[in-house]
Structure formats: structure tokens, C-alpha cells
PDB file of C-alpha atoms and ligand atoms in Angstrom:
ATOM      1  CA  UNK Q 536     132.857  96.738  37.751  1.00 97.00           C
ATOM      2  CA  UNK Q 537     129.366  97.784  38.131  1.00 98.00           C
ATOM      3  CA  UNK Q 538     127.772 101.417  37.360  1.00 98.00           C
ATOM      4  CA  UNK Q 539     125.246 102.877  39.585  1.00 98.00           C
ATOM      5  CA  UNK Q 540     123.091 105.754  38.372  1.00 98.00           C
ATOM      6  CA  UNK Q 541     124.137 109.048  40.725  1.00 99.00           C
ATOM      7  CA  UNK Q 542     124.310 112.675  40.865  1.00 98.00           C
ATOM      8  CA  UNK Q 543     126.154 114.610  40.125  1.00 98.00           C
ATOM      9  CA  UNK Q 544     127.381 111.518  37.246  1.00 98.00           C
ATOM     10  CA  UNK Q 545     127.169 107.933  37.677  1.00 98.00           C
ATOM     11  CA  UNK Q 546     129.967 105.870  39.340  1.00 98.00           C
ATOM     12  CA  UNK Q 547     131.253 102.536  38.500  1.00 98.00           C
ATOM     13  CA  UNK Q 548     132.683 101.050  41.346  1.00 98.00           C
ATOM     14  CA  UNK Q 549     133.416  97.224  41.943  1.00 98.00           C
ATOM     15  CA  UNK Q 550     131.356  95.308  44.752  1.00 98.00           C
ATOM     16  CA  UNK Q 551     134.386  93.421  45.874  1.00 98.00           C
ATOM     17  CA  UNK Q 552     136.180  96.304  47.228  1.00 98.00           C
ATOM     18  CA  UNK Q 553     133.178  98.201  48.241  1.00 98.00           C
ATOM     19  CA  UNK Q 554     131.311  98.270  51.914  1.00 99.00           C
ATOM     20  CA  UNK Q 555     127.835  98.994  52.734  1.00 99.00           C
ATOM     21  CA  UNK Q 556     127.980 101.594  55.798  1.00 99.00           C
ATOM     22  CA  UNK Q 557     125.115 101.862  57.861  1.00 99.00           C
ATOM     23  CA  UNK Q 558     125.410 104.355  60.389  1.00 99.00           C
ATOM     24  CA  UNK Q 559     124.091 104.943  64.024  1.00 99.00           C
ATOM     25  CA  UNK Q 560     120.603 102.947  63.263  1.00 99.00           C
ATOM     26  CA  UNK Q 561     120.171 103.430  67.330  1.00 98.00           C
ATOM     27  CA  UNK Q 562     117.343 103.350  69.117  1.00 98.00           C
ATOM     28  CA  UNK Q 563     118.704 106.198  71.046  1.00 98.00           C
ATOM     29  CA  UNK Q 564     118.338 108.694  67.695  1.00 98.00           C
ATOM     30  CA  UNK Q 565     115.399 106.320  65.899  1.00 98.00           C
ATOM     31  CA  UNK Q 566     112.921 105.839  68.841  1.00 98.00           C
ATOM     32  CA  UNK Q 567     111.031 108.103  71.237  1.00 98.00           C
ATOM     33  CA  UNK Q 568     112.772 108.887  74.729  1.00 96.00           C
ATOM     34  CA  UNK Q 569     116.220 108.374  73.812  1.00 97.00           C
ATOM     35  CA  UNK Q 570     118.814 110.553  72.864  1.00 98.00           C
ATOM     36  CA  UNK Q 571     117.021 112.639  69.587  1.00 98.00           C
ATOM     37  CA  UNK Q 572     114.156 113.167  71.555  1.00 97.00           C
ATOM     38  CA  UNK Q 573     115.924 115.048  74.490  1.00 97.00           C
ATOM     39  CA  UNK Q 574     117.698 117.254  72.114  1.00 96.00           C
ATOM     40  CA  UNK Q 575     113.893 117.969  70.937  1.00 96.00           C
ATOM     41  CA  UNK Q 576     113.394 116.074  67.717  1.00 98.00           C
ATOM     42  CA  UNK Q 577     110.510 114.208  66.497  1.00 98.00           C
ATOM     43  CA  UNK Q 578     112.056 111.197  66.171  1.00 98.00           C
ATOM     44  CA  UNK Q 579     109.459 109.395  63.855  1.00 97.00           C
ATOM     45  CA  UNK Q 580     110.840 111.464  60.562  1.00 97.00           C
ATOM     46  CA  UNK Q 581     113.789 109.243  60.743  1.00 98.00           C
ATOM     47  CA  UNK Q 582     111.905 106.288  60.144  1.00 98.00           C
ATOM     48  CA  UNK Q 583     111.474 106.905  56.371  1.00 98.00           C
ATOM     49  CA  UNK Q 584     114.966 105.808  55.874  1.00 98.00           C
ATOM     50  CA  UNK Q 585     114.194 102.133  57.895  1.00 98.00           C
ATOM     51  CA  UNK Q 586     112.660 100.279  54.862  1.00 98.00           C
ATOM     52  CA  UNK Q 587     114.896 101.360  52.275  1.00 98.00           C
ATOM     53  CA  UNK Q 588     117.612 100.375  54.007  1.00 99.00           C
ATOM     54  CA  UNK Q 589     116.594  96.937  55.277  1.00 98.00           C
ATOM     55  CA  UNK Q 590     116.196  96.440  51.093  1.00 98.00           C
ATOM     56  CA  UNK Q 591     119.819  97.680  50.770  1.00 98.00           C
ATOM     57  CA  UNK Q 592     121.014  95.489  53.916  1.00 98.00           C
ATOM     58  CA  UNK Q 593     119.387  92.238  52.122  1.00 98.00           C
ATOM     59  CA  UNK Q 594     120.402  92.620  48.713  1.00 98.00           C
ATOM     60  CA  UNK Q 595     124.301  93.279  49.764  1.00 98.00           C
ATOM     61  CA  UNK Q 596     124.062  90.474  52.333  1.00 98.00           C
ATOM     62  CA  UNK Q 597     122.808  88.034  49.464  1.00 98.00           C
ATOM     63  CA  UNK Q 598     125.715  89.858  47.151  1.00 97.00           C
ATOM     64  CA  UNK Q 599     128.313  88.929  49.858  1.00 97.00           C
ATOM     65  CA  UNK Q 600     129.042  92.014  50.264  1.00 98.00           C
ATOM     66  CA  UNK Q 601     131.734  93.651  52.781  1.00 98.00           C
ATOM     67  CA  UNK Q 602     128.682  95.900  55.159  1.00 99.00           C
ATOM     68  CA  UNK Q 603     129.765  97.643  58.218  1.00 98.00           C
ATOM     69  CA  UNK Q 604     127.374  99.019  61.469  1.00 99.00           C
ATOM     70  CA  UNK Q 605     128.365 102.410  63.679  1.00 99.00           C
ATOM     71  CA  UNK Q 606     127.034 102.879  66.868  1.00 99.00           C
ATOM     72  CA  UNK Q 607     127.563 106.406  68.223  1.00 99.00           C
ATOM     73  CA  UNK Q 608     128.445 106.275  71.978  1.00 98.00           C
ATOM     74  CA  UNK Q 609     130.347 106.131  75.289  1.00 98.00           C
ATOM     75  CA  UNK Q 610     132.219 103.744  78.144  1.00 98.00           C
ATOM     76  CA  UNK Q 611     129.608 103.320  81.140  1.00 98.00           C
ATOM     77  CA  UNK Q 612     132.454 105.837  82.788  1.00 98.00           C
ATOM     78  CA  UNK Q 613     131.976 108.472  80.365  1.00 98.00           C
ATOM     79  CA  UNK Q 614     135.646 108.819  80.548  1.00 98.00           C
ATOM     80  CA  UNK Q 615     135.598 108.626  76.715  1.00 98.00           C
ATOM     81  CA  UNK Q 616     133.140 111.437  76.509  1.00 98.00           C
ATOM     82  CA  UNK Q 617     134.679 114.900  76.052  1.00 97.00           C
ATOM     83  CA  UNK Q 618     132.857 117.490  78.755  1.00 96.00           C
ATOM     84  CA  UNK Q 619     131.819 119.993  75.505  1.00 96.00           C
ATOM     85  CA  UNK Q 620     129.921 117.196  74.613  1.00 97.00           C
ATOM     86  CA  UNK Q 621     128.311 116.020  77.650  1.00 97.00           C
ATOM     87  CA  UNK Q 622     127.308 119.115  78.663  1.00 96.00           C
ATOM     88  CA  UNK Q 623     125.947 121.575  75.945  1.00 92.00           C
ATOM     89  CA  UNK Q 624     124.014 125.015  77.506  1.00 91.00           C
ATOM     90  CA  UNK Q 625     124.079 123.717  80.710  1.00 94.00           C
ATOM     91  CA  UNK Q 626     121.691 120.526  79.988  1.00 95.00           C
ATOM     92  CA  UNK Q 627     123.561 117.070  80.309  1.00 95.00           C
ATOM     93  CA  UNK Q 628     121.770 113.545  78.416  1.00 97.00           C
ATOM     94  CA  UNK Q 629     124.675 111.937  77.625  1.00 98.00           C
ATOM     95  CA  UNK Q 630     124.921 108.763  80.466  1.00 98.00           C
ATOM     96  CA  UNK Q 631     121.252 110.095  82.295  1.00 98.00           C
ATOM     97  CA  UNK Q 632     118.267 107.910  82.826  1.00 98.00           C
ATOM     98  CA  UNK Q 633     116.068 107.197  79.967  1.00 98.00           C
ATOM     99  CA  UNK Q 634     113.085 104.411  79.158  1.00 98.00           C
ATOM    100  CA  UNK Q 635     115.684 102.904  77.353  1.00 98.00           C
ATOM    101  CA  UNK Q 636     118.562 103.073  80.045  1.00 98.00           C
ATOM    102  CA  UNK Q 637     121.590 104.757  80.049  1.00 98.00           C
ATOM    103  CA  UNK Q 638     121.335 107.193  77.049  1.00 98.00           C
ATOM    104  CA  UNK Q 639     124.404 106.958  74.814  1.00 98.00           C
ATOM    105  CA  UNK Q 640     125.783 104.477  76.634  1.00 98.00           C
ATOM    106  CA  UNK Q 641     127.607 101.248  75.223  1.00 98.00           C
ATOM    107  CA  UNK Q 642     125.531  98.123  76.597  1.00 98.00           C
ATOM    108  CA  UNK Q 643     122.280  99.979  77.125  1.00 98.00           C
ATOM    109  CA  UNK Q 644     118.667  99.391  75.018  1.00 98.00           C
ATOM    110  CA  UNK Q 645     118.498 102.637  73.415  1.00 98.00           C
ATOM    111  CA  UNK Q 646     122.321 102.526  71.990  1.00 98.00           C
ATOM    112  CA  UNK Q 647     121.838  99.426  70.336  1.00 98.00           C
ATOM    113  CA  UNK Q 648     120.835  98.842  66.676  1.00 99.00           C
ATOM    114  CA  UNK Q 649     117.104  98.802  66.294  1.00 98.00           C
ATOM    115  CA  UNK Q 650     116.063  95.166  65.466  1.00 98.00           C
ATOM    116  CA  UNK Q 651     115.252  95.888  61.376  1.00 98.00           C
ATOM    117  CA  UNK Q 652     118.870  95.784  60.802  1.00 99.00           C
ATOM    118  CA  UNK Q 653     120.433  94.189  63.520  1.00 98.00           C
ATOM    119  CA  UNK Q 654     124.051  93.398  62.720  1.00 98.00           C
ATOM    120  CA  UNK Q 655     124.648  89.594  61.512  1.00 98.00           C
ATOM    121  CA  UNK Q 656     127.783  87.648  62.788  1.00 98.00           C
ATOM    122  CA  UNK Q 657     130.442  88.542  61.064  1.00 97.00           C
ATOM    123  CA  UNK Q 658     129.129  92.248  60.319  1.00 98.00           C
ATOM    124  CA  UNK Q 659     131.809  94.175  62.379  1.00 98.00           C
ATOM    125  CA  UNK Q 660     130.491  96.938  64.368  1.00 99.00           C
ATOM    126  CA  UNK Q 661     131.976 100.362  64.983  1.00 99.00           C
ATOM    127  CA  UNK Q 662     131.646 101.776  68.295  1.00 99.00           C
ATOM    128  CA  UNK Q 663     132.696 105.835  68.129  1.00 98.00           C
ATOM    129  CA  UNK Q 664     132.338 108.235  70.352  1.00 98.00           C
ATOM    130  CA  UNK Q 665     131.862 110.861  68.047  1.00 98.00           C
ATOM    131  CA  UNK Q 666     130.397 112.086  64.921  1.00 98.00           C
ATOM    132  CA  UNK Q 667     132.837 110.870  62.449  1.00 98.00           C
ATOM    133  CA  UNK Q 668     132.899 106.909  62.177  1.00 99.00           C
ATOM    134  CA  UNK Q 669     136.923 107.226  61.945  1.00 99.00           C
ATOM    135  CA  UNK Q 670     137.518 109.498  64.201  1.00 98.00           C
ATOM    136  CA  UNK Q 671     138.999 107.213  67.523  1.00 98.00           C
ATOM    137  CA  UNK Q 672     138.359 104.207  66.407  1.00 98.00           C
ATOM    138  CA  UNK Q 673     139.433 101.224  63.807  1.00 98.00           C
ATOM    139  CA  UNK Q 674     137.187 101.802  61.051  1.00 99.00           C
ATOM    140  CA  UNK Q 675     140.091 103.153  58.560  1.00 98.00           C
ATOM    141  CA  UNK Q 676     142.332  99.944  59.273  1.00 98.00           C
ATOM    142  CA  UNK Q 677     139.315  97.733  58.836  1.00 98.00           C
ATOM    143  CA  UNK Q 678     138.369  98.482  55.599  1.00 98.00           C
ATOM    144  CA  UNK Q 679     142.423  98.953  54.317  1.00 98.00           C
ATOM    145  CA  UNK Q 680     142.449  95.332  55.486  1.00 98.00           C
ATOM    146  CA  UNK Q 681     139.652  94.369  53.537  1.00 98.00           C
ATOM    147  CA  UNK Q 682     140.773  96.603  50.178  1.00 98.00           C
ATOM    148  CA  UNK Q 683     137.665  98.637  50.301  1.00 99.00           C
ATOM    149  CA  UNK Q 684     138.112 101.415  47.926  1.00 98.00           C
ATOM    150  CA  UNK Q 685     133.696 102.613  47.928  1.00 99.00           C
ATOM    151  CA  UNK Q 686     131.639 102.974  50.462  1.00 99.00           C
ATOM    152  CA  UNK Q 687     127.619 102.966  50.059  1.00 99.00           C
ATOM    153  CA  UNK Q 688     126.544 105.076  52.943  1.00 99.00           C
ATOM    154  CA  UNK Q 689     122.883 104.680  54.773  1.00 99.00           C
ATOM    155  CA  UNK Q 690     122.577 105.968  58.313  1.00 99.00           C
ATOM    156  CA  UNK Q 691     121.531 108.902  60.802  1.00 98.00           C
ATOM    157  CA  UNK Q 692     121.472 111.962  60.714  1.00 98.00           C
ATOM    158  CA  UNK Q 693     122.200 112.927  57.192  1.00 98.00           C
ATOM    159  CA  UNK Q 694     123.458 116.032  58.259  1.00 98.00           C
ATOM    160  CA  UNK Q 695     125.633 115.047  61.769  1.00 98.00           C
ATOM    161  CA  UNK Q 696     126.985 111.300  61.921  1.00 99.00           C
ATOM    162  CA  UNK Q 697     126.373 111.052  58.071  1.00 99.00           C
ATOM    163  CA  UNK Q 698     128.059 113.905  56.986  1.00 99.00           C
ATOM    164  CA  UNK Q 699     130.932 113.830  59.599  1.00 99.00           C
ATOM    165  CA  UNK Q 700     131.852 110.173  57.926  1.00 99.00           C
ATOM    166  CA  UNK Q 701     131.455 110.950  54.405  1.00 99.00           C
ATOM    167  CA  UNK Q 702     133.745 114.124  54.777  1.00 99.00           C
ATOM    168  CA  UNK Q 703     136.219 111.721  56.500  1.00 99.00           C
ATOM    169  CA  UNK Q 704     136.221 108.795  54.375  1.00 99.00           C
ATOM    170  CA  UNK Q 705     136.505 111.614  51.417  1.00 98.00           C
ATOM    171  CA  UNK Q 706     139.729 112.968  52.883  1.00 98.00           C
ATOM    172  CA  UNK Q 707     140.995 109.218  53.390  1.00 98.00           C
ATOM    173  CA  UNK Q 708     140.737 108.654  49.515  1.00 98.00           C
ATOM    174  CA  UNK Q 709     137.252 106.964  49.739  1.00 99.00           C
ATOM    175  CA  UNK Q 710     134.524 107.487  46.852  1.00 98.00           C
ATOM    176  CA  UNK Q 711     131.285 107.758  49.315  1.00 99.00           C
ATOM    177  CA  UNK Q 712     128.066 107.076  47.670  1.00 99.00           C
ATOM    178  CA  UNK Q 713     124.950 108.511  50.186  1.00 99.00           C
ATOM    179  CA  UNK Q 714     121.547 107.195  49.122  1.00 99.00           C
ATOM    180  CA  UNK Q 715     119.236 109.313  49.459  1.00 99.00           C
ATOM    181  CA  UNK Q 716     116.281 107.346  50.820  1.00 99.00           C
ATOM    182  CA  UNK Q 717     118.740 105.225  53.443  1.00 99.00           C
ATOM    183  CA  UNK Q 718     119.491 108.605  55.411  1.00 99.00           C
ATOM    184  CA  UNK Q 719     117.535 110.787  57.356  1.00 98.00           C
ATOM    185  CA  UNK Q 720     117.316 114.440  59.436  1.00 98.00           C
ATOM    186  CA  UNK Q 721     114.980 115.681  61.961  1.00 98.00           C
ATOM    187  CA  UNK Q 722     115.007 118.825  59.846  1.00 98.00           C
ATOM    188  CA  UNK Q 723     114.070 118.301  56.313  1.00 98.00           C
ATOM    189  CA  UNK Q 724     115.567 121.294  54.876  1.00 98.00           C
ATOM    190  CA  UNK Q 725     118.672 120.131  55.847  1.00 98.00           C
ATOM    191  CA  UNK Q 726     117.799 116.563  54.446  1.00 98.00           C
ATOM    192  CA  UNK Q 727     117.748 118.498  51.181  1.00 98.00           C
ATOM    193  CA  UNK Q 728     120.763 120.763  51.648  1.00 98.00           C
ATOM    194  CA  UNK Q 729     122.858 118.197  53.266  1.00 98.00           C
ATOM    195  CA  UNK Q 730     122.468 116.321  50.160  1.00 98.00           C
ATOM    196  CA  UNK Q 731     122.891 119.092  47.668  1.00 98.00           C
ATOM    197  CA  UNK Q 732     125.982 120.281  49.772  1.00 98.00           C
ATOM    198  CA  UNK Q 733     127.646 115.955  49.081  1.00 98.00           C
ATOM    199  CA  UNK Q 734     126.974 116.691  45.228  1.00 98.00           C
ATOM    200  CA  UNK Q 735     128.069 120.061  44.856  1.00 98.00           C
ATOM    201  CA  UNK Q 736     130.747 121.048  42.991  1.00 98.00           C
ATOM    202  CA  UNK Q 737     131.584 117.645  40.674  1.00 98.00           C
ATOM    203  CA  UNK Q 738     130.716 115.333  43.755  1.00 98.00           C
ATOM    204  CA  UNK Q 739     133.055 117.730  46.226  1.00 98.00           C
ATOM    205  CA  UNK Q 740     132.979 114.651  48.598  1.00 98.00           C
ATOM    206  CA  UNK Q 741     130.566 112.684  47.308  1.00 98.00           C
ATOM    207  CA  UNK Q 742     127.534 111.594  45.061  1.00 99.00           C
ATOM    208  CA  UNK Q 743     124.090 110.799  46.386  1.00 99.00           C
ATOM    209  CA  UNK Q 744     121.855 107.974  45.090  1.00 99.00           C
ATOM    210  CA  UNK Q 745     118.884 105.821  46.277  1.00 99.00           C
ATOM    211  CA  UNK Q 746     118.155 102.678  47.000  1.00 99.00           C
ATOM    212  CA  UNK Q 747     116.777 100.955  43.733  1.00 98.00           C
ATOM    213  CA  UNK Q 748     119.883 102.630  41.946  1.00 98.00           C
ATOM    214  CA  UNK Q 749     121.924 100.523  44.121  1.00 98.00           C
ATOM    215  CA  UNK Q 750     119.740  97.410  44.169  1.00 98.00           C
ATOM    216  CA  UNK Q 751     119.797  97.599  39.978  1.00 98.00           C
ATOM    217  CA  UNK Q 752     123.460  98.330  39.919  1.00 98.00           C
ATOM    218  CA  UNK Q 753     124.332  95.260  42.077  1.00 97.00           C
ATOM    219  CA  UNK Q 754     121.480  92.462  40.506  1.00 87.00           C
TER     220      UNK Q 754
HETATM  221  N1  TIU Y 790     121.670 114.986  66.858  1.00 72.00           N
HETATM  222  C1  TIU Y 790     121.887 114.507  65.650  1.00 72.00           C
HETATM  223  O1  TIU Y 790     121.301 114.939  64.658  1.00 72.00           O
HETATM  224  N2  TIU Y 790     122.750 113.466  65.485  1.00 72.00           N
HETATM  225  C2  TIU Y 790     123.626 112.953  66.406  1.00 72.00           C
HETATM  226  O2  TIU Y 790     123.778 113.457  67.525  1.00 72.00           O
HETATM  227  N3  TIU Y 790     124.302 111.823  66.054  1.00 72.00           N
HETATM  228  C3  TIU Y 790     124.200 111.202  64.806  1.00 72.00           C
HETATM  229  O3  TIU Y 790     123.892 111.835  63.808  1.00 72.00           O
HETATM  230  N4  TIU Y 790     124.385 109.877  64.774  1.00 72.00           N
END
């Protein structure tokens, strides 16, 4: 067992039965002209969470340990993608046009992992079609099969895909760990909220780090 220091009390948890969980790293929600941009986000405040992250990503891949990559998206059909969500207030991006091709769109540019922290074989990779990372799809099963009881959680948004996980993997009987630097909002406020909100309450569904707290607690 290893400790890691976290709010709202530090966690021990051991690395063998833990995943790293990095979460819709897209270039549809990271770069300009994809998906985040439509919606009317400026995209570059996500970047803060790139670097800390690749640290994270190298230190567990030298630890051997179990990491796991989400890809929010849909079939080239759209058949998997629910008409509330493709069309919201009358404007549809969801499957149009973009510099990046198809946006949200399994096989396109923009809804692949930007190339800082490209999967490695053996990495699995969780396309969903939703917010949560277990709703419709095999991430649950996965990470029975591999006796993960932890999960360190990095990804985009903190307050959307992030959230949506955590509060899943919580219910599931997971102990979520969100660090801090490794997730990021186009809105900062909720950056800071959505990270208070984790905490609250004796870690109501979770406790939030950062990345050297993680990179100390695993060597
Ligand atoms: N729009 C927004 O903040 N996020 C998403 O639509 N998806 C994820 O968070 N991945």
C-alpha cells in the first residue's frame, strides 16, 4: 500500500489494483475547430492540464501500472447518438464538417487522442457515447477483470466527462482520486467548484490531488 497526500484526508491505496484514467484527451474538446470550440469555448484553457498529465502517464507507465483512455463519441451513423444530444437549441455539431473531420465521430482527426498522450499498445481504450465513461460501454467489466479497486482520474472537462465518471465509478464502489492539475474546464469557476463539490462532505465521491502527490506517492 502506498499513501498519497489528498483532500479532504490522504488515501492509501495499492498500485496493483489501481488504474490511471485519462479521460476524453480529444482533439475535438483540446484543439481549436472541433467540438469545444463550436459550443463556444476557448479551447486553449484546457491545455494547462496537458503537461501534468503526460508526467502522470510516464511515471505509471514506468510503475506498470493498469492506465485506461476514454474517447467521447459516436458510430459514423450516429445511430448511437441520442437526438437530445445531437441537437441542442436547434444547432446540430455532433457528425458536421469540421477542420478536423467529422466532429465527434469515431475514426475522425479531431476524436482521436491528441499525440502527448497517445494510448500505448496494450492501453485499452474506451469509446462512450456519453458523459459517463460506464455508461454503454465495458469499462466496469474491464477493470472487475483486472481487480481495480482506485482509480486516479486526469481528463476533460472537470466538470462534464470528469465528473459524470467519478460520480459513476463512486456509485460502483470505486475510491476516485481527481488531480487537480490533470483536469481542466473552459470555465474556471467551475474548475474550482467542481473540485470543491468531489471533496465535500468527507470525500462525498471523491478526493482531489495533483500530480507530484501522485508521482511521490508512487516513487
Ligand atoms: N462540453 C464539455 O464541457 N464537455 C463535453 O462535452 N465532454 C467532455 O467533457 N468530455
Amino acid at each position: 500500500m502506498v499513501t498519497i497526500k489528498a483532500e479532504p484526508f490522504d488515501l492509501n491505496f495499492n498500485p496493483k489494483t489501481t488504474a490511471l484514467v485519462i479521460i476524453d484527451m480529444q482533439r475535438d474538446f483540446v484543439l481549436p475547430g472541433g467540438f469545444g470550440e463550436k459550443l463556444g469555448n476557448d479551447t486553449s484553457l484546457l491545455l494547462a492540464a496537458v503537461k501534468p498529465t503526460q508526467r502522470v502517464l510516464a511515471q505509471a507507465r514506468k510503475q506498470g501500472m493498469f492506465i485506461i483512455h476514454t474517447r467521447e463519441g459516436h458510430r459514423p451513423d450516429l445511430s448511437d447518438c441520442p437526438p437530445a444530444k445531437l441537437t441542442r437549441g436547434g444547432k446540430t455539431f455532433i457528425g458536421k464538417d469540421s477542420p478536423m473531420g467529422r466532429i465527434l465521430v469515431r475514426g475522425e482527426k479531431g476524436h482521436d487522442i491528441i499525440h502527448q498522450l497517445y494510448p500505448m499498445k496494450g492501453e485499452p481504450i474506451i469509446d462512450k457515447p456519453g458523459k459517463g465513461s460506464f455508461h454503454a460501454t465495458d469499462l466496469h467489466q474491464i477493470l472487475l477483470d483486472h481487480g481495480i479497486k482506485t482509480l486516479i482520474v486526469c481528463g476533460v472537462t472537470l466538470e462534464v466527462c470528469v465528473h459524470t465518471t467519478v460520480r459513476e465509478a463512486n456509485d460502483r464502489g470505486y475510491e476516485c482520486v481527481v488531480l487537480s492539475d490533470c483536469v481542466a474546464s473552459y470555465f474556471p469557476e467551475f474548475q474550482r467548484v467542481g473540485l470543491e463539490m468531489i471533496k465535500a462532505q468527507g470525500a462525498i465521491f471523491g478526493w482531489v490531488s495533483n500530480a507530484d502527490n501522485f508521482l511521490a506517492a508512487i516513487g
